[in-house]
CSV table of C-alpha atoms in Angstrom, one decimal:
chain,number,residue,atom,x,y,z
A,1,MET,CA,-124.5,184.7,176.9
A,2,GLU,CA,-121.7,186.8,178.7
A,3,TYR,CA,-122.1,184.4,181.8
A,4,HIS,CA,-121.8,181.1,180.0
A,5,ASN,CA,-118.2,182.3,178.9
A,6,ALA,CA,-117.7,183.8,182.0
A,7,SER,CA,-118.1,180.4,183.9
A,8,ALA,CA,-115.5,178.7,182.4
A,9,LYS,CA,-113.0,181.4,183.8
A,10,ASN,CA,-114.1,180.7,187.2
A,11,GLY,CA,-111.6,178.3,188.0
A,12,ALA,CA,-109.0,180.8,187.2
A,13,ALA,CA,-110.3,183.1,188.8
A,14,ALA,CA,-110.6,181.2,192.0
A,15,GLU,CA,-106.9,180.9,192.0
A,16,TYR,CA,-106.4,184.5,191.3
A,17,GLN,CA,-108.6,185.1,194.4
A,18,ASN,CA,-106.7,183.0,196.6
A,19,MET,CA,-103.6,185.0,195.7
A,20,CYS,CA,-104.9,188.2,196.2
A,21,ILE,CA,-106.5,187.4,199.9
A,22,GLU,CA,-103.6,185.2,201.1
A,23,SER,CA,-99.9,186.2,200.0
A,24,LYS,CA,-99.0,182.4,201.3
A,25,HIS,CA,-100.4,180.8,198.2
A,26,ASN,CA,-97.8,182.4,195.8
A,27,ASP,CA,-97.0,179.8,193.5
A,28,LEU,CA,-100.5,178.8,192.7
A,29,HIS,CA,-100.7,180.6,189.5
A,30,LYS,CA,-97.6,179.5,187.6
A,31,GLU,CA,-98.9,176.2,186.4
A,32,ASP,CA,-100.1,177.9,183.0
A,33,SER,CA,-98.1,177.2,180.4
A,34,LYS,CA,-97.1,180.4,178.5
A,35,ASP,CA,-99.3,179.6,175.0
A,36,SER,CA,-102.4,179.2,176.5
A,37,LYS,CA,-101.9,182.0,179.1
A,38,ASP,CA,-101.3,184.1,175.9
A,39,SER,CA,-104.3,183.3,173.9
A,40,ALA,CA,-106.4,183.1,177.2
A,41,GLY,CA,-105.4,186.4,177.7
A,42,ALA,CA,-106.3,188.2,174.2
A,43,ASP,CA,-109.7,186.2,175.0
A,44,LYS,CA,-110.3,188.1,178.3
A,45,LEU,CA,-109.2,191.4,176.5
A,46,ALA,CA,-111.4,190.7,173.7
A,47,HIS,CA,-114.6,190.2,176.4
A,48,ILE,CA,-113.6,193.3,178.5
A,49,GLU,CA,-113.3,195.2,175.3
A,50,LYS,CA,-117.0,193.7,174.1
A,51,ALA,CA,-118.4,194.8,177.8
A,52,TYR,CA,-116.8,198.3,177.8
A,53,THR,CA,-118.6,199.0,174.1
A,54,THR,CA,-121.8,197.9,176.0
A,55,VAL,CA,-121.0,200.5,178.8
A,56,LEU,CA,-120.6,203.4,176.2
A,57,SER,CA,-123.7,202.8,174.6
A,58,GLU,CA,-125.6,202.2,177.8
A,59,LEU,CA,-124.4,205.5,179.0
A,60,GLY,CA,-126.2,207.2,176.1
A,61,GLU,CA,-122.7,207.5,174.3
A,62,ASP,CA,-122.2,207.1,170.5
A,63,VAL,CA,-119.5,204.1,170.1
A,64,LYS,CA,-119.1,205.3,166.5
A,65,ARG,CA,-118.1,209.1,167.0
A,66,GLU,CA,-114.2,209.6,166.6
A,67,GLY,CA,-113.0,210.2,170.2
A,68,LEU,CA,-114.8,206.9,171.2
A,69,LEU,CA,-113.8,204.6,168.4
A,70,ARG,CA,-111.2,202.8,170.1
A,71,THR,CA,-112.1,203.6,174.0
A,72,PRO,CA,-113.2,199.9,174.9
A,73,LEU,CA,-109.9,198.8,174.2
A,74,ARG,CA,-108.1,201.6,175.6
A,75,ALA,CA,-110.1,200.8,178.4
A,76,ALA,CA,-109.7,197.3,178.6
A,77,LYS,CA,-105.8,197.8,178.4
A,78,ALA,CA,-106.1,200.4,181.3
A,79,MET,CA,-108.0,198.2,183.5
A,80,GLN,CA,-105.9,195.5,182.8
A,81,PHE,CA,-102.9,197.5,183.7
A,82,LEU,CA,-104.3,198.7,186.9
A,83,THR,CA,-105.1,195.1,188.0
A,84,LYS,CA,-101.7,193.8,187.2
A,85,GLY,CA,-101.2,192.8,190.7
A,86,TYR,CA,-103.0,189.7,190.5
A,87,LYS,CA,-100.4,188.1,188.2
A,88,GLU,CA,-97.2,189.3,190.3
A,89,THR,CA,-96.1,187.5,193.5
A,90,THR,CA,-93.5,189.0,195.9
A,91,GLN,CA,-91.3,185.7,195.6
A,92,ASP,CA,-90.7,186.9,191.9
A,93,ILE,CA,-89.4,190.4,192.9
A,94,LEU,CA,-87.6,189.5,196.1
A,95,ASN,CA,-86.0,186.3,196.1
A,96,ASP,CA,-82.7,187.7,194.7
A,97,ALA,CA,-82.9,190.9,196.6
A,98,ILE,CA,-82.6,189.7,200.5
A,99,PHE,CA,-79.2,190.5,202.0
A,100,ASP,CA,-77.6,189.2,205.1
A,101,GLU,CA,-76.8,192.4,206.9
A,102,ASN,CA,-76.0,193.1,210.6
A,103,HIS,CA,-78.2,195.9,211.2
A,104,ASP,CA,-81.0,195.9,213.6
A,105,GLU,CA,-82.0,199.6,213.5
A,106,MET,CA,-85.4,200.8,211.8
A,107,VAL,CA,-85.3,201.1,207.9
A,108,ILE,CA,-88.2,203.5,206.5
A,109,VAL,CA,-88.7,204.0,203.1
A,110,LYS,CA,-91.5,206.7,202.9
A,111,ASP,CA,-93.8,208.7,200.6
A,112,ILE,CA,-94.4,205.8,198.3
A,113,ASP,CA,-96.6,206.9,195.7
A,114,LEU,CA,-99.6,204.2,195.6
A,115,PHE,CA,-102.5,203.8,192.8
A,116,SER,CA,-105.1,201.5,193.5
A,117,LEU,CA,-108.8,200.5,192.5
A,118,CYS,CA,-111.8,200.6,195.0
A,119,GLU,CA,-113.5,197.4,194.7
A,120,HIS,CA,-116.6,198.7,195.4
A,121,HIS,CA,-117.0,201.2,192.4
A,122,LEU,CA,-114.2,200.3,190.3
A,123,VAL,CA,-113.2,203.8,190.8
A,124,PRO,CA,-109.3,205.0,191.6
A,125,PHE,CA,-108.0,205.5,195.3
A,126,PHE,CA,-104.4,206.9,195.5
A,127,GLY,CA,-102.3,208.2,198.2
A,128,LYS,CA,-98.6,207.6,199.9
A,129,ALA,CA,-97.7,204.5,202.1
A,130,HIS,CA,-95.1,204.7,204.2
A,131,ILE,CA,-93.2,201.5,205.5
A,132,ALA,CA,-90.9,200.7,208.1
A,133,TYR,CA,-89.2,197.5,209.5
A,134,LEU,CA,-86.8,196.0,212.1
A,135,PRO,CA,-84.5,193.9,210.4
A,136,ASN,CA,-83.3,190.4,211.7
A,137,LYS,CA,-80.4,189.7,209.9
A,138,LYS,CA,-81.8,190.2,206.7
A,139,VAL,CA,-82.1,193.7,204.8
A,140,VAL,CA,-84.0,193.7,201.6
A,141,GLY,CA,-83.6,196.0,198.8
A,142,LEU,CA,-85.2,199.4,199.3
A,143,SER,CA,-87.2,199.6,195.8
A,144,LYS,CA,-88.7,195.8,196.9
A,145,LEU,CA,-90.6,197.4,199.3
A,146,ALA,CA,-92.2,199.8,196.8
A,147,ARG,CA,-92.5,196.7,194.0
A,148,ILE,CA,-94.7,194.9,197.1
A,149,VAL,CA,-96.5,198.1,197.4
A,150,GLU,CA,-97.3,198.0,193.7
A,151,ILE,CA,-98.1,194.1,193.5
A,152,TYR,CA,-100.8,194.6,196.3
A,153,SER,CA,-102.2,198.0,194.8
A,154,ARG,CA,-102.8,197.4,191.2
A,155,ARG,CA,-105.9,195.0,192.3
A,156,LEU,CA,-109.0,195.6,193.0
A,157,GLN,CA,-108.5,196.5,196.8
A,158,VAL,CA,-110.2,197.7,200.0
A,159,GLN,CA,-107.4,200.2,201.5
A,160,GLU,CA,-107.4,198.3,205.0
A,161,ARG,CA,-106.6,195.0,203.3
A,162,LEU,CA,-104.1,196.4,201.2
A,163,THR,CA,-102.4,197.6,203.9
A,164,LYS,CA,-102.4,194.2,205.8
A,165,GLN,CA,-101.2,192.4,202.8
A,166,ILE,CA,-98.0,194.6,202.3
A,167,ALA,CA,-97.2,194.2,206.2
A,168,SER,CA,-97.6,190.4,205.8
A,169,ALA,CA,-95.8,189.9,202.6
A,170,ILE,CA,-92.6,191.9,204.2
A,171,SER,CA,-93.0,189.9,207.6
A,172,GLU,CA,-93.0,186.4,205.8
A,173,ALA,CA,-90.3,187.5,203.3
A,174,LEU,CA,-87.7,188.9,205.9
A,175,GLU,CA,-88.9,187.3,209.2
A,176,PRO,CA,-87.8,191.0,211.0
A,177,ALA,CA,-88.3,192.1,214.1
A,178,GLY,CA,-90.9,194.2,213.4
A,179,VAL,CA,-92.9,195.6,210.3
A,180,ALA,CA,-95.5,198.9,210.2
A,181,VAL,CA,-97.2,200.1,207.2
A,182,VAL,CA,-99.1,203.4,207.0
A,183,ILE,CA,-101.4,204.1,203.9
A,184,GLU,CA,-102.7,207.8,203.5
A,185,ALA,CA,-105.0,208.0,200.5
A,186,VAL,CA,-108.0,209.7,198.7
A,187,HIS,CA,-110.6,207.7,197.6
A,188,MET,CA,-112.5,209.1,194.2
A,189,CYS,CA,-115.6,207.2,195.3
A,190,MET,CA,-116.0,209.7,198.0
A,191,VAL,CA,-114.7,212.6,196.3
A,192,MET,CA,-116.1,212.4,192.9
A,193,ARG,CA,-119.5,210.9,193.9
A,194,GLY,CA,-121.7,210.0,196.9
A,195,VAL,CA,-120.8,212.3,199.7
A,196,GLN,CA,-118.4,214.5,197.9
A,197,LYS,CA,-115.9,215.5,200.4
A,198,MET,CA,-113.0,217.0,198.4
A,199,ASN,CA,-110.6,217.0,201.1
A,200,ALA,CA,-111.3,213.8,203.2
A,201,SER,CA,-108.3,211.2,203.3
A,202,THR,CA,-108.2,207.8,204.7
A,203,VAL,CA,-105.3,206.7,206.8
A,204,THR,CA,-104.9,202.9,207.8
A,205,SER,CA,-101.9,201.3,209.4
A,206,VAL,CA,-100.7,198.0,210.6
A,207,MET,CA,-98.1,197.4,213.2
A,208,LEU,CA,-96.3,193.9,213.5
A,209,GLY,CA,-93.9,192.5,215.8
A,210,SER,CA,-92.0,195.2,217.9
A,211,PHE,CA,-94.0,198.0,216.5
A,212,ASN,CA,-96.9,196.7,218.0
A,213,ASP,CA,-95.6,195.7,221.3
A,214,ASN,CA,-93.3,198.5,221.7
A,215,SER,CA,-94.9,202.0,222.0
A,216,GLU,CA,-91.5,203.9,221.7
A,217,THR,CA,-90.8,202.1,218.7
A,218,ARG,CA,-94.5,203.2,217.1
A,219,LYS,CA,-93.2,206.5,218.5
A,220,GLU,CA,-90.4,206.8,216.4
A,221,PHE,CA,-91.4,205.5,213.1
A,222,LEU,CA,-94.6,208.1,213.5
A,223,ALA,CA,-92.6,210.9,213.8
A,224,LEU,CA,-90.6,210.1,211.2
A,225,THR,CA,-93.1,209.4,208.8
A,226,MET,CA,-96.0,211.8,209.8
A,227,ARG,CA,-93.8,215.0,210.0
A,228,LYS,CA,-94.9,217.5,207.4
B,1,MET,CA,-118.9,241.1,167.9
B,2,ASP,CA,-119.4,237.9,169.8
B,3,HIS,CA,-121.3,236.4,166.9
B,4,SER,CA,-118.7,236.6,164.3
B,5,LYS,CA,-115.7,235.1,167.0
B,6,GLN,CA,-118.1,232.1,167.8
B,7,THR,CA,-118.6,231.5,163.9
B,8,GLN,CA,-114.9,231.9,163.5
B,9,TYR,CA,-114.1,229.6,166.0
B,10,SER,CA,-116.7,227.3,164.5
B,11,SER,CA,-115.6,227.3,161.0
B,12,ASN,CA,-111.9,226.1,162.4
B,13,GLU,CA,-113.8,223.0,163.8
B,14,LYS,CA,-115.6,221.8,160.8
B,15,LYS,CA,-114.0,218.3,161.6
B,16,ASP,CA,-115.6,218.2,165.0
B,17,ALA,CA,-118.0,219.4,163.6
B,18,GLY,CA,-119.0,216.1,161.4
B,19,ALA,CA,-118.0,214.2,164.6
B,20,SER,CA,-120.3,216.1,166.9
B,21,SER,CA,-123.4,216.2,164.7
B,22,SER,CA,-122.9,212.4,164.5
B,23,VAL,CA,-122.7,212.3,168.1
B,24,LEU,CA,-126.4,213.6,168.6
B,25,ASN,CA,-127.3,211.1,165.6
B,26,GLY,CA,-125.7,208.1,167.2
B,27,HIS,CA,-127.2,208.7,170.7
B,28,PHE,CA,-130.7,209.0,168.9
B,29,ASP,CA,-129.9,205.8,167.4
B,30,GLY,CA,-128.7,204.3,170.3
B,31,MET,CA,-131.7,205.2,172.3
B,32,VAL,CA,-134.7,204.3,169.5
B,33,LYS,CA,-135.0,200.8,171.2
B,34,ARG,CA,-136.4,202.4,174.4
B,35,PRO,CA,-139.3,204.6,173.7
B,36,ALA,CA,-140.4,205.7,177.2
B,37,GLY,CA,-138.0,208.6,177.3
B,38,GLY,CA,-139.1,210.1,173.3
B,39,THR,CA,-140.5,213.2,174.4
B,40,GLY,CA,-137.4,214.9,175.7
B,41,ARG,CA,-135.3,213.5,173.1
B,42,ALA,CA,-137.4,214.5,169.9
B,43,ALA,CA,-137.6,218.2,171.2
B,44,ALA,CA,-134.1,218.5,171.4
B,45,SER,CA,-133.4,217.0,168.1
B,46,GLN,CA,-134.9,219.8,166.3
B,47,PRO,CA,-132.9,223.1,166.4
B,48,PRO,CA,-135.0,226.2,167.0
B,49,GLY,CA,-136.1,227.6,163.7
B,50,ALA,CA,-135.6,231.2,165.0
B,51,GLU,CA,-131.7,230.8,165.1
B,52,SER,CA,-129.6,232.3,162.5
B,53,SER,CA,-127.7,229.9,160.4
B,54,SER,CA,-124.4,231.2,162.0
B,55,HIS,CA,-125.4,229.4,165.1
B,56,ARG,CA,-126.3,226.0,163.3
B,57,PRO,CA,-122.5,225.3,162.7
B,58,ALA,CA,-121.5,226.5,166.8
B,59,ALA,CA,-124.4,224.3,167.6
B,60,SER,CA,-123.7,221.4,165.9
B,61,VAL,CA,-119.8,221.8,167.0
B,62,MET,CA,-120.7,222.2,170.8
B,63,GLU,CA,-123.7,220.4,171.4
B,64,SER,CA,-124.6,223.9,172.4
B,65,TRP,CA,-126.8,224.4,175.2
B,66,ARG,CA,-130.2,224.4,173.0
B,67,GLU,CA,-129.5,220.9,171.7
B,68,GLU,CA,-128.5,219.1,174.9
B,69,ARG,CA,-128.7,215.4,174.9
B,70,THR,CA,-131.2,214.3,177.2
B,71,ARG,CA,-130.7,211.3,178.9
B,72,SER,CA,-133.6,210.7,181.2
B,73,VAL,CA,-133.9,209.1,185.1
B,74,GLU,CA,-135.8,206.6,183.2
B,75,ASP,CA,-133.1,205.7,181.0
B,76,ASN,CA,-131.0,205.4,183.4
B,77,GLU,CA,-133.2,202.6,185.4
B,78,MET,CA,-133.5,200.5,182.4
B,79,SER,CA,-129.8,200.6,181.1
B,80,LEU,CA,-128.6,199.5,184.7
B,81,PRO,CA,-129.2,195.8,184.3
B,82,SER,CA,-127.1,195.7,180.9
B,83,LEU,CA,-124.5,198.2,182.5
B,84,ALA,CA,-124.1,195.8,185.6
B,85,ALA,CA,-124.0,192.6,183.5
B,86,ALA,CA,-121.1,194.4,181.5
B,87,TYR,CA,-119.0,195.1,184.7
B,88,THR,CA,-119.8,191.6,185.9
B,89,THR,CA,-118.0,190.4,182.6
B,90,ILE,CA,-115.2,192.8,183.0
B,91,LEU,CA,-114.7,191.5,186.8
B,92,ARG,CA,-114.5,188.1,185.4
B,93,GLY,CA,-112.1,189.2,182.2
B,94,LEU,CA,-109.6,190.8,184.8
B,95,GLY,CA,-109.3,187.0,186.7
B,96,GLU,CA,-111.4,188.4,189.6
B,97,ASP,CA,-114.0,186.5,191.3
B,98,PRO,CA,-117.9,188.4,191.1
B,99,GLN,CA,-118.6,186.1,193.9
B,100,ARG,CA,-116.8,186.9,196.6
B,101,GLN,CA,-118.1,188.8,199.3
B,102,GLY,CA,-116.5,192.6,198.4
B,103,LEU,CA,-117.4,192.1,194.8
B,104,LEU,CA,-121.2,190.8,195.3
B,105,LYS,CA,-122.8,193.9,194.4
B,106,THR,CA,-119.8,196.0,192.9
B,107,PRO,CA,-121.1,195.8,189.1
B,108,TRP,CA,-124.4,197.8,190.4
B,109,ARG,CA,-122.4,200.1,192.4
B,110,ALA,CA,-119.9,200.7,189.7
B,111,ALA,CA,-122.8,201.0,187.1
B,112,THR,CA,-124.4,203.6,189.0
B,113,ALA,CA,-121.2,205.2,189.6
B,114,MET,CA,-120.7,205.5,185.9
B,115,GLN,CA,-124.1,207.0,185.5
B,116,PHE,CA,-123.5,209.4,188.2
B,117,PHE,CA,-120.0,210.1,186.3
B,118,THR,CA,-122.2,210.8,183.0
B,119,LYS,CA,-125.0,212.7,184.5
B,120,GLY,CA,-124.0,215.7,182.4
B,121,TYR,CA,-125.9,213.9,179.8
B,122,GLN,CA,-129.3,214.2,181.6
B,123,GLU,CA,-129.3,217.8,181.9
B,124,LYS,CA,-129.9,220.9,179.9
B,125,ILE,CA,-128.1,224.5,180.1
B,126,ILE,CA,-131.4,226.1,179.3
B,127,ASP,CA,-133.2,224.4,182.6
B,128,VAL,CA,-130.1,225.6,185.0
B,129,LEU,CA,-129.7,229.2,183.8
B,130,ASN,CA,-132.9,230.4,182.7
B,131,ASP,CA,-134.1,231.9,185.8
B,132,ALA,CA,-130.8,233.7,186.6
B,133,ILE,CA,-130.0,236.0,184.2
B,134,PHE,CA,-130.0,239.2,185.9
B,135,ASP,CA,-130.1,242.9,184.1
B,136,GLU,CA,-127.3,244.9,186.1
B,137,ASP,CA,-125.6,247.6,185.1
B,138,HIS,CA,-122.1,246.3,185.4
B,139,ASP,CA,-119.4,246.1,183.1
B,140,GLU,CA,-116.5,245.3,185.0
B,141,MET,CA,-114.5,241.6,185.2
B,142,VAL,CA,-116.3,239.0,187.4
B,143,ILE,CA,-114.4,236.0,188.1
B,144,VAL,CA,-115.4,232.8,189.6
B,145,LYS,CA,-112.4,230.6,190.5
B,146,ASP,CA,-111.1,227.5,191.9
B,147,ILE,CA,-114.3,225.5,190.8
B,148,ASP,CA,-113.7,221.8,191.7
B,149,MET,CA,-113.9,220.0,188.5
B,150,PHE,CA,-114.3,216.0,187.8
B,151,SER,CA,-114.6,214.6,184.5
B,152,MET,CA,-113.9,211.2,182.6
B,153,CYS,CA,-111.5,210.7,180.1
B,154,GLU,CA,-113.1,209.3,176.8
B,155,HIS,CA,-110.1,207.6,175.8
B,156,HIS,CA,-109.4,205.7,178.8
B,157,LEU,CA,-112.6,206.1,181.2
B,158,VAL,CA,-110.3,206.8,183.9
B,159,PRO,CA,-111.0,210.2,186.0
B,160,ILE,CA,-109.6,213.8,185.5
B,161,PHE,CA,-110.1,216.2,188.0
B,162,GLY,CA,-108.9,219.7,188.4
B,163,ARG,CA,-109.9,223.5,189.0
B,164,VAL,CA,-112.0,225.5,186.6
B,165,HIS,CA,-111.5,229.6,186.5
B,166,ILE,CA,-114.2,231.5,184.6
B,167,GLY,CA,-114.0,235.2,184.0
B,168,TYR,CA,-116.5,237.3,182.0
B,169,LEU,CA,-117.0,241.0,181.3
B,170,PRO,CA,-120.8,241.5,181.3
B,171,ASN,CA,-122.8,243.5,178.6
B,172,LYS,CA,-126.0,244.6,181.0
B,173,ARG,CA,-126.7,240.8,181.9
B,174,VAL,CA,-125.0,239.2,184.9
B,175,LEU,CA,-125.4,235.5,185.7
B,176,GLY,CA,-126.0,234.1,189.0
B,177,LEU,CA,-122.9,232.9,190.2
B,178,SER,CA,-123.3,229.4,191.2
B,179,LYS,CA,-124.9,228.9,187.7
B,180,LEU,CA,-121.0,229.6,186.4
B,181,ALA,CA,-120.4,226.4,188.4
B,182,ARG,CA,-123.5,224.4,187.5
B,183,ILE,CA,-122.5,224.9,183.8
B,184,VAL,CA,-119.1,223.2,184.7
B,185,GLU,CA,-121.2,220.5,186.2
B,186,ILE,CA,-123.1,220.0,183.1
B,187,TYR,CA,-120.2,219.8,180.7
B,188,SER,CA,-117.7,218.2,183.1
B,189,ARG,CA,-119.8,215.3,184.2
B,190,ARG,CA,-119.9,213.5,180.6
B,191,LEU,CA,-116.8,211.6,178.7
B,192,GLN,CA,-114.3,214.3,177.8
B,193,VAL,CA,-111.4,216.0,176.3
B,194,GLN,CA,-110.2,218.9,178.1
B,195,GLU,CA,-110.1,221.0,175.2
B,196,ARG,CA,-113.6,220.4,174.0
B,197,LEU,CA,-114.6,220.7,177.9
B,198,THR,CA,-113.0,224.4,178.1
B,199,LYS,CA,-114.6,225.5,174.8
B,200,GLN,CA,-118.1,224.1,175.8
B,201,ILE,CA,-118.0,226.0,179.1
B,202,ALA,CA,-116.7,229.2,177.1
B,203,VAL,CA,-119.6,228.6,174.5
B,204,ALA,CA,-122.2,228.3,176.6
B,205,ILE,CA,-121.4,231.3,178.6
B,206,THR,CA,-121.3,233.5,175.5
B,207,GLU,CA,-124.5,232.1,174.3
B,208,ALA,CA,-126.3,232.6,177.2
B,209,LEU,CA,-125.5,236.0,178.1
B,210,GLN,CA,-124.1,237.6,175.1
B,211,PRO,CA,-121.2,239.4,177.4
B,212,THR,CA,-118.2,241.4,175.9
B,213,GLY,CA,-116.1,238.8,176.8
B,214,VAL,CA,-115.4,235.5,178.4
B,215,GLY,CA,-112.3,233.7,179.7
B,216,VAL,CA,-112.3,230.0,180.7
B,217,VAL,CA,-108.9,228.3,182.1
B,218,ILE,CA,-109.0,224.3,183.2
B,219,GLU,CA,-106.1,223.2,185.2
B,220,ALA,CA,-106.5,219.4,185.6
B,221,THR,CA,-104.6,216.1,186.5
B,222,HIS,CA,-105.3,213.2,184.3
B,223,MET,CA,-105.3,209.6,185.9
B,224,CYS,CA,-104.7,208.3,182.7
B,225,MET,CA,-101.4,210.0,182.5
B,226,VAL,CA,-100.8,209.2,186.4
B,227,MET,CA,-101.7,205.7,187.0
B,228,ARG,CA,-100.7,204.1,183.9
B,229,GLY,CA,-99.0,204.8,180.7
B,230,VAL,CA,-96.3,207.5,181.3
B,231,GLN,CA,-96.9,207.7,184.8
B,232,LYS,CA,-95.7,211.5,185.9
B,233,MET,CA,-97.2,211.8,188.9
B,234,ASN,CA,-97.1,215.6,189.4
B,235,SER,CA,-98.1,216.8,185.9
B,236,LYS,CA,-100.9,219.0,185.1
B,237,THR,CA,-102.9,219.9,181.9
B,238,VAL,CA,-103.9,223.5,181.6
B,239,THR,CA,-106.1,224.7,178.6
B,240,SER,CA,-108.3,228.0,178.2
B,241,THR,CA,-110.5,229.4,176.0
B,242,MET,CA,-110.4,233.4,175.5
B,243,LEU,CA,-113.5,234.7,173.7
B,244,GLY,CA,-114.8,238.5,172.8
B,245,VAL,CA,-112.7,241.1,174.3
B,246,PHE,CA,-110.5,238.4,176.3
B,247,ARG,CA,-109.0,237.2,172.9
B,248,GLU,CA,-108.6,240.7,171.4
B,249,ASP,CA,-107.4,242.9,174.2
B,250,PRO,CA,-104.2,241.6,176.0
B,251,LYS,CA,-104.9,243.7,179.3
B,252,THR,CA,-108.0,242.4,179.8
B,253,ARG,CA,-106.4,238.9,179.5
B,254,ASP,CA,-103.7,239.8,181.8
B,255,GLU,CA,-106.1,241.0,184.1
B,256,PHE,CA,-107.9,237.7,184.1
B,257,LEU,CA,-104.9,235.3,184.0
B,258,THR,CA,-103.8,237.5,187.2
B,259,LEU,CA,-106.4,237.2,189.3
B,260,ILE,CA,-106.8,233.9,188.8
B,261,ARG,CA,-103.4,233.2,190.0
B,262,SER,CA,-103.5,235.3,193.0
């Protein structure tokens, strides 16, 4: 029965899917009217809550015991929070914070704490993102770089795709001379289960523009961010 | 002395006692529809008659090692399809498309992962411990520290991870060292609350060895506080349980706490 209900949402889901793959389709989601969105939202929450109740009982737990009474609701809300990036777009947060500035030296924001969910196991991965760009007449408010990280990380993600989405978003918004994004993260799906390697971390990077073409620029960025 | 300490503890936990005994009841109710794995559970439901009544409250409070729930490997296999279906619903509810390539097998992977994170329900302390208790004339403190621990918050179903430090003063019986870590694994791979986890580990060691004293300290990071909610990246939660001489003698406690910090 769950499948019948779920199939009605595929249309909406497809739109979110477009959004999460390509940052270009930023304006797609704005069509929903606020009312239908709210009731659809409550509806979805109820479905997720019911699914979590099934999960708990299938794991052999007693859903009626005190500690678990409201867990399905809390877990559903937590999951919605952890995937709230689907509803946000770069345009919303960036539009008013791009400034014309005659600056063409490297701007770096590093050690941005990042929390995401592995799309393969639905288990968190977290770490730090380091972002650099070479402005081309336009600079962006610094916290907006961290907000871009938030938008794309609060989704079901793969670290490679996350890195590229952040880099593309900044590239499209600012048209800078170059963008570099490095993410270093620990994946709980590797630490808590599976191969169980406590200290392994995964590093991915995307270099666009002069960071890609010019090895000196790249070296400067890496020297400034990877310094311990 | 240890027994009295235990009952004193358990009488403080009368509230939990009701909830925990219904845990076992609720668990059995939920499992009734699957007759295949019946034998293990039937054995576990009878508290051993030989135990004194003072143990009964401790047992019901702490789901102690004689009355472990026993989810079996067959149970896991049989619940996998409904777990996977539930996860598919969750994916759709979040607005994702479960048919896209990255998410195609995610419901099964997430379901198996969740079963792994709660595999403590499948294991019994008695299986892990029985052959590794040795008679040794040693009465100095034994500490196993920095045991990596991974658990699941029972309120948000989000990971908790940290380190466990265990110390005990043997009373003629010592335990294989890795068995302390295995006790941590059994109790942490469940839906947990850090306070309860700490106490369960301490009580299990006490019941197995009857040592002069046990101390357990857990230092953990709760993803439910770090990734969501109040979002404090660097916060840690520390809980401790001191039983026996660790509780009564401040010098013993001090020695334990100093040694785990170094």
